[in-house]
Coordinates of C-alpha atoms and ligand atoms in Angstrom, one line a residue:
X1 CA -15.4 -9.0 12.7
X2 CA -11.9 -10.9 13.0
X3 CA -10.6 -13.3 14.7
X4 CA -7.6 -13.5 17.4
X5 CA -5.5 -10.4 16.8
X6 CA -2.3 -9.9 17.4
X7 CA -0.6 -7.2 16.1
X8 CA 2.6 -6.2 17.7
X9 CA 5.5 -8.1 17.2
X10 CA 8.0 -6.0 19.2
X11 CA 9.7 -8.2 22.1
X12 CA 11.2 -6.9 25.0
X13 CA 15.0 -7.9 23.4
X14 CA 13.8 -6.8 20.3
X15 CA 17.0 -4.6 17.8
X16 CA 15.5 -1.9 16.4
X17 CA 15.5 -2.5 12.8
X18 CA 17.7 -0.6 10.5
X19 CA 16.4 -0.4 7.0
X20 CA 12.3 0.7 6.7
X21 CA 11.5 -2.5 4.7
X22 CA 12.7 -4.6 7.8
X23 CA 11.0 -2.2 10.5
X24 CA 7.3 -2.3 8.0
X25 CA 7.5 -5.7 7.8
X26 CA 8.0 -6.3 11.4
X27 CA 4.6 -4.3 11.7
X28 CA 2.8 -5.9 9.4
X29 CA 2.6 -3.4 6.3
X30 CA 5.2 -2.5 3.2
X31 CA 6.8 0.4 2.9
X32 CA 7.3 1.0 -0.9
X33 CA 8.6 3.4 -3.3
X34 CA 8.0 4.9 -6.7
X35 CA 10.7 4.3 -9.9
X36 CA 11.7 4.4 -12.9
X37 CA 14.9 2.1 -14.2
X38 CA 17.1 5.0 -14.4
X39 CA 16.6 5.1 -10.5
X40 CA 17.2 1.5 -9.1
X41 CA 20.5 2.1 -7.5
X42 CA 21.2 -0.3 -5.0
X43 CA 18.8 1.1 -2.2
X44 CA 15.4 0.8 -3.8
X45 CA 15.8 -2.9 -2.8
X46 CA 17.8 -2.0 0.8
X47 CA 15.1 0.1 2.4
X48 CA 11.7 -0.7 0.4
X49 CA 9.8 -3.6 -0.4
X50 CA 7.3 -2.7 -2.5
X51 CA 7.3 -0.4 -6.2
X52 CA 5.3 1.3 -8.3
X53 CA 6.2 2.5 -11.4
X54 CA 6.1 6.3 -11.5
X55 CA 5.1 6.4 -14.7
X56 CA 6.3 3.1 -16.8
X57 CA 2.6 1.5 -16.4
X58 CA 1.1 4.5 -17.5
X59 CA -1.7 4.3 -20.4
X60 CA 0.7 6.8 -22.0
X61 CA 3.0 4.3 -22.1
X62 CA 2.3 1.4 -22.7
X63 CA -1.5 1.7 -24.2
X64 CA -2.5 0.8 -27.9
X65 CA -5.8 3.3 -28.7
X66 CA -7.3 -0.5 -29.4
X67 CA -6.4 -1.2 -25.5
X68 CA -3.3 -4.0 -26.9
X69 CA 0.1 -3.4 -25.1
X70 CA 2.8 -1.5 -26.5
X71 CA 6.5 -0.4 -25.0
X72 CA 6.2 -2.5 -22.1
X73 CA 10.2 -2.9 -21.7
X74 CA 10.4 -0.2 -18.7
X75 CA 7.5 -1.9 -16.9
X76 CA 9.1 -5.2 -17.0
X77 CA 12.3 -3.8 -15.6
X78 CA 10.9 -2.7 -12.7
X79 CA 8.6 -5.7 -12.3
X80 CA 11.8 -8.1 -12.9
X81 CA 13.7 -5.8 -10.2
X82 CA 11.2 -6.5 -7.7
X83 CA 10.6 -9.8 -7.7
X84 CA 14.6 -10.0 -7.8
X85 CA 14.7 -7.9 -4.3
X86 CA 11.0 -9.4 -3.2
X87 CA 9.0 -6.9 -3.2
X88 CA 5.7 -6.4 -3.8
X89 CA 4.6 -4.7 -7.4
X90 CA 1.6 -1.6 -7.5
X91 CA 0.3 -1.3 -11.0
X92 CA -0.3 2.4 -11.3
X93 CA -1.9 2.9 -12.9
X94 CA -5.3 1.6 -15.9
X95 CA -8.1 4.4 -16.2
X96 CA -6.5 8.0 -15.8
X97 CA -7.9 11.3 -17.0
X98 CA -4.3 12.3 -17.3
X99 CA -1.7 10.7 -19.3
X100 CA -4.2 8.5 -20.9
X101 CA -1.8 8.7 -23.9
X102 CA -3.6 6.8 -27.1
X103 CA -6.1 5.6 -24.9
X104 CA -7.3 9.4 -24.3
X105 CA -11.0 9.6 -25.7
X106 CA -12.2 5.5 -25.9
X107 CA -15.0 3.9 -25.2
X108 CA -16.0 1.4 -21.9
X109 CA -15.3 -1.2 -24.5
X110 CA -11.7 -0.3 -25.0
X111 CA -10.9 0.3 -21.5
X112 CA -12.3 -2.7 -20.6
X113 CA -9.8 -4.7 -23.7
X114 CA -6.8 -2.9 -21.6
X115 CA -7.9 -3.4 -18.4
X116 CA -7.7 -7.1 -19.5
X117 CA -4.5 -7.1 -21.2
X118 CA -2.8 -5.3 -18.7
X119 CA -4.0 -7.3 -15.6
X120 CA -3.1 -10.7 -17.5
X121 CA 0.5 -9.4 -18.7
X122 CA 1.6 -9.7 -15.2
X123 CA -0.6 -11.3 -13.5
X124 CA 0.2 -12.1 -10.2
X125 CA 3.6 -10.3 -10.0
X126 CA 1.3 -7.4 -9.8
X127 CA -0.3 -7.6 -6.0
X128 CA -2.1 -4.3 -6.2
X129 CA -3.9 -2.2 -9.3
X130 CA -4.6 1.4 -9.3
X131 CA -7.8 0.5 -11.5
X132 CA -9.2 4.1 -11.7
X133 CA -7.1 7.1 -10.7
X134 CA -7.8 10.6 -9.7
X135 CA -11.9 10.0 -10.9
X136 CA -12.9 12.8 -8.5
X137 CA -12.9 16.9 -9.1
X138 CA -10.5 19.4 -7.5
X139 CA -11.1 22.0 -5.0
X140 CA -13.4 19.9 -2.7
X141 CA -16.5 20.2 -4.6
X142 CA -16.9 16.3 -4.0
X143 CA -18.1 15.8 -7.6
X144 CA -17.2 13.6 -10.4
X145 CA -14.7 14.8 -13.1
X146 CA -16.1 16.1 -15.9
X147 CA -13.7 15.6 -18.3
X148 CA -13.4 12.0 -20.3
X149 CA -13.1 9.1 -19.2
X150 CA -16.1 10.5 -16.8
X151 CA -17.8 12.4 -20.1
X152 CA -19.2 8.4 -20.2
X153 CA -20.6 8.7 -17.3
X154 CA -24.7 8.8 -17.3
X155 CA -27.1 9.5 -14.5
X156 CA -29.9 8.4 -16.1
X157 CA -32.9 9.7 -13.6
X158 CA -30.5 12.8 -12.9
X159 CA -30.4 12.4 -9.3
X160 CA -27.1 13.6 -8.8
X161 CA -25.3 10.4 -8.0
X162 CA -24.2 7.5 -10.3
X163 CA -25.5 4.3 -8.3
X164 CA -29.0 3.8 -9.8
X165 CA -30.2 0.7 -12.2
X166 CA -29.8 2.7 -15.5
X167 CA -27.1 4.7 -14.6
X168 CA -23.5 4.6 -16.5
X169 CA -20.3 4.9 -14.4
X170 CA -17.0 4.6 -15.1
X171 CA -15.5 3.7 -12.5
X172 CA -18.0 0.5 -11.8
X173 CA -17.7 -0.4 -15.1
X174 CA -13.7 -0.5 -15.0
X175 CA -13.9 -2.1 -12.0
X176 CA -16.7 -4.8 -12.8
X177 CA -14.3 -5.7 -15.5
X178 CA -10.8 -5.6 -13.8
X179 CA -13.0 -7.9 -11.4
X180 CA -14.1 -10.4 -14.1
X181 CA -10.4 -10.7 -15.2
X182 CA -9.1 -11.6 -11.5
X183 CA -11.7 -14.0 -11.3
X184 CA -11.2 -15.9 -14.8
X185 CA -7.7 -16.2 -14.3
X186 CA -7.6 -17.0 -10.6
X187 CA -5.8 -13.6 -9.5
X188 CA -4.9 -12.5 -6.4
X189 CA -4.2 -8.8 -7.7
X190 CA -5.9 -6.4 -5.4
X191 CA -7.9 -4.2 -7.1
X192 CA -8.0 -0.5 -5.5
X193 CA -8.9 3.2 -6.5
X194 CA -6.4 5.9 -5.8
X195 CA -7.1 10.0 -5.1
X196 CA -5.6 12.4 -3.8
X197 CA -7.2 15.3 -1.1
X198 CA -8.8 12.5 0.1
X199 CA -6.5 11.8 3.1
X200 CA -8.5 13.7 6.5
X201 CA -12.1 13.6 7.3
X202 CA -11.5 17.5 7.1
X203 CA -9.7 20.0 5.0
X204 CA -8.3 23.4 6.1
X205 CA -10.2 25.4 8.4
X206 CA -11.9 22.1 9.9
X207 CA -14.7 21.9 6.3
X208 CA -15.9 18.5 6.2
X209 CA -13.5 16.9 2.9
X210 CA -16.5 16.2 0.1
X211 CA -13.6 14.7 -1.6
X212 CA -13.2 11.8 0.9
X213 CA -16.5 11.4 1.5
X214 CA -17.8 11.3 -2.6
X215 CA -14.4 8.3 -2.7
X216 CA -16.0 7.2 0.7
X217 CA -19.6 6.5 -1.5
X218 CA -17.8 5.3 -4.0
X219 CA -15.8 2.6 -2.2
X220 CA -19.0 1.6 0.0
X221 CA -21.1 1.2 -3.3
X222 CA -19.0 -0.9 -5.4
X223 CA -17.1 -2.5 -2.5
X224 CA -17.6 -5.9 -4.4
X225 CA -15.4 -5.1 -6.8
X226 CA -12.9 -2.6 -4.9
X227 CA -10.3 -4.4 -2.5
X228 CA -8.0 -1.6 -1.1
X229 CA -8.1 2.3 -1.5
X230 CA -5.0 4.3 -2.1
X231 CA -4.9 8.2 -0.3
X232 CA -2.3 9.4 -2.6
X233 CA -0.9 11.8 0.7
X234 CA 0.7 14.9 -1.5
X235 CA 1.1 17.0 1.8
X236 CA 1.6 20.4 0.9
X237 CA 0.1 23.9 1.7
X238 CA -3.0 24.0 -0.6
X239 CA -6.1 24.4 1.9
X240 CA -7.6 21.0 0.8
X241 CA -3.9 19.3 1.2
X242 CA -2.7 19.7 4.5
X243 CA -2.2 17.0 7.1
X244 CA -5.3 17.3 9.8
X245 CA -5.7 15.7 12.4
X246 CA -8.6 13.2 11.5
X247 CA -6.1 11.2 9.0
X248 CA -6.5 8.1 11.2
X249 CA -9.6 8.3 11.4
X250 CA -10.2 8.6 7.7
X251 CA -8.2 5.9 7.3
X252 CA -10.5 3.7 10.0
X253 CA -13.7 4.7 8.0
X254 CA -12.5 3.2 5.0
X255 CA -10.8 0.2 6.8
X256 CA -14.2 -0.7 8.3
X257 CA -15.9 -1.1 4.8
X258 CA -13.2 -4.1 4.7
X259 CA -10.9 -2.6 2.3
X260 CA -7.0 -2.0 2.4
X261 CA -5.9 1.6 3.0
X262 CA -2.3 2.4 1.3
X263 CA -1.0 5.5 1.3
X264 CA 0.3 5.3 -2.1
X265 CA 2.0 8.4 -3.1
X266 CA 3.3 10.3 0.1
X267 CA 5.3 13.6 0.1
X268 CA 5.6 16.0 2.7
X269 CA 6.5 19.6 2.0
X270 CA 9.0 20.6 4.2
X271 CA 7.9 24.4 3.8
X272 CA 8.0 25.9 7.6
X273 CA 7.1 29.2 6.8
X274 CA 4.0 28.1 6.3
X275 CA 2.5 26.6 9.2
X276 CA -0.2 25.3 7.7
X277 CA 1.0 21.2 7.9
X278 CA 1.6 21.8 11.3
X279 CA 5.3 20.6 13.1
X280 CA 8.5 20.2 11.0
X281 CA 9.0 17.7 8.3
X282 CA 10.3 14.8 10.7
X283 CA 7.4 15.1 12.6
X284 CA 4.7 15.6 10.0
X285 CA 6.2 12.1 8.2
X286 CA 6.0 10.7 12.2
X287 CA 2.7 11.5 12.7
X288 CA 1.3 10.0 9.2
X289 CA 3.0 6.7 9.5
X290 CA 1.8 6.7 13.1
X291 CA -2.3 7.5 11.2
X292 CA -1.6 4.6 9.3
X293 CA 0.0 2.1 11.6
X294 CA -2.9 2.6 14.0
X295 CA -5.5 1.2 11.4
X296 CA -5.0 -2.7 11.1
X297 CA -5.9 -2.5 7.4
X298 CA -3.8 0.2 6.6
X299 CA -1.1 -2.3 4.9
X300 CA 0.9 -0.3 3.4
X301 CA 3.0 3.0 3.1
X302 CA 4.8 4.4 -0.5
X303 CA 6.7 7.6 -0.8
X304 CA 6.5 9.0 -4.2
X305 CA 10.4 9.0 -5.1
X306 CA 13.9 8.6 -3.1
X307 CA 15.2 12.2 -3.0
X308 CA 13.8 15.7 -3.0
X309 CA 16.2 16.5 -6.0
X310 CA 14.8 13.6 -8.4
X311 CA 11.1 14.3 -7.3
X312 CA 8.2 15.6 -9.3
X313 CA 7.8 18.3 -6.4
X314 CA 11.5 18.7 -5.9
X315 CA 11.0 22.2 -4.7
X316 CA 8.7 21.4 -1.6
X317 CA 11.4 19.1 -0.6
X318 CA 9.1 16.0 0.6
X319 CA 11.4 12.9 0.0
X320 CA 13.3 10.7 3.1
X321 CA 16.7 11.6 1.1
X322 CA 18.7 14.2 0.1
X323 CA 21.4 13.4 -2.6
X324 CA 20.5 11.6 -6.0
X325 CA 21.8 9.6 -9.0
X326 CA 21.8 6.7 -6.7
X327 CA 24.6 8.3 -3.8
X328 CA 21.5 9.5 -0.9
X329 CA 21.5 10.1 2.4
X330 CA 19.2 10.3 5.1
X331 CA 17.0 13.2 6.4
X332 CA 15.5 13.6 9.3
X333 CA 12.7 12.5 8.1
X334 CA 13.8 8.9 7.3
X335 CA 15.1 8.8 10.7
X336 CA 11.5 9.5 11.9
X337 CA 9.6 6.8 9.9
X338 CA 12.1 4.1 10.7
X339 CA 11.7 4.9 14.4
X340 CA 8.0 5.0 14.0
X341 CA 7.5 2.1 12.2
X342 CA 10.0 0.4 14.8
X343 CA 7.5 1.2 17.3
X344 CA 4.7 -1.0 15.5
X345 CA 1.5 -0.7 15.5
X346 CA -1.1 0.2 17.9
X347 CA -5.0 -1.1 17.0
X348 CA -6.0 -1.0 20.2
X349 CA -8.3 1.7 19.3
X350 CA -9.3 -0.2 15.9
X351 CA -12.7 -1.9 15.9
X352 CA -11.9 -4.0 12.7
X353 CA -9.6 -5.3 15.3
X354 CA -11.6 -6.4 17.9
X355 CA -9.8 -8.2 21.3
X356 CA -6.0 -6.1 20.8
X357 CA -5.2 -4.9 24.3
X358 CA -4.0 -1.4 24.4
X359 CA -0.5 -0.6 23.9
X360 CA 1.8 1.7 24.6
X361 CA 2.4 3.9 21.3
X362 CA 5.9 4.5 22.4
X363 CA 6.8 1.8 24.2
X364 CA 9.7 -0.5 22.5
X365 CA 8.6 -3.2 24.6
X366 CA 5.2 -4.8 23.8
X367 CA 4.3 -8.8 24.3
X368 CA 2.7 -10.2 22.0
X369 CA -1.3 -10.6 22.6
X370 CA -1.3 -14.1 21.7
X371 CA 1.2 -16.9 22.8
X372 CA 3.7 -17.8 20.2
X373 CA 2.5 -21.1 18.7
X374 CA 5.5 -22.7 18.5
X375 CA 7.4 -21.3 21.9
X376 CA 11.6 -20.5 20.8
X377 CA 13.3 -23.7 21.4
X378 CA 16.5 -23.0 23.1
X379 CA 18.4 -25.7 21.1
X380 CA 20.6 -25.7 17.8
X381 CA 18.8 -25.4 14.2
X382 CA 16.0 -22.6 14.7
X383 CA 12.0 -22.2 15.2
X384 CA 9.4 -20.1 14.2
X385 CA 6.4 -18.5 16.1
X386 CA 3.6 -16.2 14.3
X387 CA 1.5 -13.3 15.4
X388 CA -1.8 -13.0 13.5
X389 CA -3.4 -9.6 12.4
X390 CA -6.8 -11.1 11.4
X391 CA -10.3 -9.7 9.7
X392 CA -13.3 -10.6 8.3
X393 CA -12.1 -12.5 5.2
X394 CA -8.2 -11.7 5.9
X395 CA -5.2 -11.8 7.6
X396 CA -1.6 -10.6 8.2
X397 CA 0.9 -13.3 9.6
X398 CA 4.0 -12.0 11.2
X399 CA 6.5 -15.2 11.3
X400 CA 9.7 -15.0 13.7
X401 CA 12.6 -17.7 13.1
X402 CA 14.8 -17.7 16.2
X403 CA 18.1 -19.5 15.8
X404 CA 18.5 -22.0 18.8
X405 CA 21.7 -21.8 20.8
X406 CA 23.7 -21.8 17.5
X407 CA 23.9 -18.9 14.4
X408 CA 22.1 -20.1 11.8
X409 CA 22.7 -19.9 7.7
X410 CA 19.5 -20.2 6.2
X411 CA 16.1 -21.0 7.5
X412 CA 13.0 -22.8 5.8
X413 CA 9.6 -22.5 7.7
X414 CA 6.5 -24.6 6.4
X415 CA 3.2 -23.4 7.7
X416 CA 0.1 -26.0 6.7
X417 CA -2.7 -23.4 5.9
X418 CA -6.4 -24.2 6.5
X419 CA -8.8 -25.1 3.8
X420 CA -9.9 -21.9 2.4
X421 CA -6.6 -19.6 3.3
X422 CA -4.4 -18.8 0.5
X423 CA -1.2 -16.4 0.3
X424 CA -1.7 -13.4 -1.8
X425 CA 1.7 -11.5 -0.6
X426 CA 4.5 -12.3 1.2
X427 CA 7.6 -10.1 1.8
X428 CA 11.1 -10.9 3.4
X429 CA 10.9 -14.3 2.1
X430 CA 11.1 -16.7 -1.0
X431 CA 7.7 -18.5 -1.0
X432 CA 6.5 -22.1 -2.6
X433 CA 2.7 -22.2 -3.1
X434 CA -0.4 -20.1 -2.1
X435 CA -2.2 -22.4 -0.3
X436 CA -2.0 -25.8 1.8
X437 CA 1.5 -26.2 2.6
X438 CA 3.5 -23.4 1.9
X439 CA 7.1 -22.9 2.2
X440 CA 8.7 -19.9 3.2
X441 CA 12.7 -19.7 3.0
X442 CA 15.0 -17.1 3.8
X443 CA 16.5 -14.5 1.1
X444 CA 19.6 -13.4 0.6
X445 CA 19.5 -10.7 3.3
X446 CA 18.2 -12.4 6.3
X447 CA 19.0 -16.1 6.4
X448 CA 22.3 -15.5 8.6
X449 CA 20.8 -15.3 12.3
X450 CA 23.1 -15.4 15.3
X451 CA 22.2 -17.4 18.2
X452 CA 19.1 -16.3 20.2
X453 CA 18.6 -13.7 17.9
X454 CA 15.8 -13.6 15.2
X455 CA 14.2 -12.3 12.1
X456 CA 11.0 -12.1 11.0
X457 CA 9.1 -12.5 7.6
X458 CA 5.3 -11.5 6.8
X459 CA 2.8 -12.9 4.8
X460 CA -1.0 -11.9 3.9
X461 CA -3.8 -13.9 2.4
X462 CA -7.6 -14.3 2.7
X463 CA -10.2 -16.3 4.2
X464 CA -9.2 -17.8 7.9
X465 CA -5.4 -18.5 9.6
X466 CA -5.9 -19.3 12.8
X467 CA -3.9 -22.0 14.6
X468 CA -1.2 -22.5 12.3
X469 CA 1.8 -24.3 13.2
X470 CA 5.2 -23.2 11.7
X471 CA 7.6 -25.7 11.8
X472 CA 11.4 -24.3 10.9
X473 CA 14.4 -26.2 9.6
X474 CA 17.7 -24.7 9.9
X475 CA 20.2 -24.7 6.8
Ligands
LIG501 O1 5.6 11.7 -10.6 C1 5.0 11.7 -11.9 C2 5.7 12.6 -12.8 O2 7.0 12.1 -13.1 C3 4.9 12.8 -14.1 O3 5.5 13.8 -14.8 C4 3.5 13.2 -13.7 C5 2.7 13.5 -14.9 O4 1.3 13.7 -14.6 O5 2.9 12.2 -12.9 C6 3.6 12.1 -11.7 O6 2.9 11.1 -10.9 C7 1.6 11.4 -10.5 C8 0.9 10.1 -10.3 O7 0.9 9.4 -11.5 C9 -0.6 10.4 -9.9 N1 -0.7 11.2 -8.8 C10 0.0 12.5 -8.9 C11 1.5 12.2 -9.2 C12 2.3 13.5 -9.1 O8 1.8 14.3 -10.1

């Protein structure tokens, strides 16, 4: 179980943040979105902090049928464009059934040689891996795929499951190796498995998802070697699809095996004549971010494109934007998940968070469980206080630079870690160094800060963070 929690980070003076990068990160998650470099106009870095490649990391792509590295040039333009506008990187994605490209057809052997070249091309510029995608059947039967890279698969005393001594799985196997590869290069890429159906404890009609649960088995099976699980969170009318009302607690069922929970993919059909997904758009979008917001280990949110028009689904109309070729504007829905995520979270209801007071869901005006450990210093130059979102083996810190009676330029905040804590993310901030002393400094977007007034950057990292001291110098 965790340690101190604190979780909310919303004061009583607090401006309600106005792009969703700004309002996630105050809450402790990213808020990410899928590209391609003919779509990184100018507000893929505005509003999200975090990419994935919607298809530029593809086997397809960039996969040798030896498992080397071919056309990688798309891949790195993305990569290159988010660590330009900080955010975090999802590799999406290594062992597919689809798009497998030259890949389609090989061995463990040769999965296993492109697991390792891909993982050590980027390396840590990569936080998160979509290791093995879509491994699981459709239409609920909670079974396996049967077609390759699963025709490996072997269950040697033909029990029905894959977990015996003596039996062959794929998806251990990729993920034993993926594992080996963090390890020998001293990786902090997160290593996760992504589905999709997977999202409610039930499907249509109130049938228990065998989908979630068989990716449930999975996770709790090999959770040595998984880190974070990705519901992929197509919303759309197909009977196993919809939005029920168990998301959340989905979502806490996988949390408490210690994982991360993204939503990695997420698209709402905006389809009302069906009534199947429940409210309109604005509020199906509100009530998902709220699922996920809820769970202390669901870290982050990505929407699978910018507008309806330039989606894969561009006819269910699932996207935050309208518009396209870089000139969008805002739906409903965008204005929904900003004010959501404004709200922060509430974990009072989480056990992997254990000691959060409840608070209100609605309420803009939540204090912070835990003192500040530096208290705002009314004078010129600035300090720096941080809010801890803490679990077995983990943490989120939530740092706020105040400027003192004086605006501010540019702030640098060093926080001395203890032995045993290191950074593996950070967002809204340039960092030095993963571990001791590390220095956080602003970016180009929020180093002006008026008097009185604040921002606030967020970091992650494992082992333990408790009692740390942020000490901020003004620029
Ligand atoms: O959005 C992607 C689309 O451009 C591709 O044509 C398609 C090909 O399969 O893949 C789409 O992305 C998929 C993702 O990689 C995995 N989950 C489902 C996504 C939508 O099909």
């Amino acid at each position: 179980m965790g340690s101190a929690v604190t979780v909310q980070s919303i004061g009583p003076a607090a401006a309600a943040e106005t792009t969703l990068r700004a309002a996630a990160a105050k809450a402790g998650l990213f808020f990410g979105v899928a590209a391609s470099p003919g779509r990184l106009s100018s507000i893929v870095g505005q509003e999200f902090n975090q990419l994935t490649p919607e298809n530029d990391m593809k086997p397809s792509t960039i996969a040798t049928s030896s498992g080397g590295l071919q056309n990688t040039g798309n891949a790195d333009t993305l990569v290159n464009y988010a660590q330009t506008n900080n955010m975090l990187v999802r590799g999406h994605t290594l062992v597919w059934h689809s798009q497998a490209g030259a890949l389609q057809g090989a061995n463990q052997a040769t999965l296993n040689t492109f697991i390792g070249n891909a993982l050590n091309r980027w390396g840590n510029r990569i936080a998160y891996w979509d290791v093995v995608n879509e491994a699981l059947d459709d239409n609920n039967t909670g079974n396996r795929r049967s077609q390759w890279p699963h025709t490996l698969n072997r269950d040697a005393n033909g029990d029905g499951d894959l977990f015996d001594t003596g039996d062959t799985d794929v998806i251990r196997d990729s993920f034993i190796r993926a594992k080996q590869v963090v390890q020998a290069g001293g990786l902090t890429t997160k290593l996760c498995i992504n589905d999709y159906d997977v999202e409610g404890l039930t499907v249509r009609g109130g049938v228990q998802n065998r989908k979630a649960n068989a990716l449930y088995e999975i996770v709790r099976n090999y959770r040595q070697y998984i880190d974070c699980v990705g519901f992929q969170a197509h919303f759309n009318d197909n009977p196993n699809s919809i939005i029920t009302d168990d998301l959340q607690a989905n979502i806490q069922r996988f949390a408490d095996l210690g994982v991360e929970v993204h939503l990695t993919e997420l698209d709402i059909d905006d389809d009302l004549s069906n009534n199947d997904i429940g409210a309109g758009q604005a509020e199906n979008y509100r009530k998902v971010v709220r699922a996920c917001l809820n769970v202390a280990k669901c870290t982050g949110i990505t929407v699978w494109g910018i507008a309806d028009s330039e989606s894969w689904r561009s006819s269910e109309r699932g996207l935050l934007f309208t518009g396209g070729s870089g000139n969008y504007q805002k739906k409903a829905a965008y204005h929904a998940v900003l004010d959501e995520l404004n709200k922060g979270r509430d974990v009072s209801t989480d056990p992997t968070s254990p000691g959060t007071p409840p608070t209100p869901s609605a309420s803009p005006s939540v204090t912070p469980s835990v003192p500040p450990t530096t208290p705002p210093n009314p004078t010129t130059g600035c300090s720096a206080t941080v809010s801890l979102n803490s679990w077995t083996g983990g943490f989120v810190a939530t740092v706020r630079v105040t400027a003192g009676t004086a605006p501010i330029n540019g702030w640098t905040v060093g926080i001395a870690l203890p032995s045993g804590a290191t950074v593996t993310n950070s967002w809204n901030a340039n960092r030095t160094g993963t571990s001791g002393t590390v220095q956080f400094s602003n970016v180009s977007y929020n180093g002006s800060v008026n008097a009185g007034q604040y921002t606030e950057f967020g970091f992650q990292g494992s082992g333990t963070a408790t009692g740390l001291t942020p000490v901020c110098t003004a620029s």
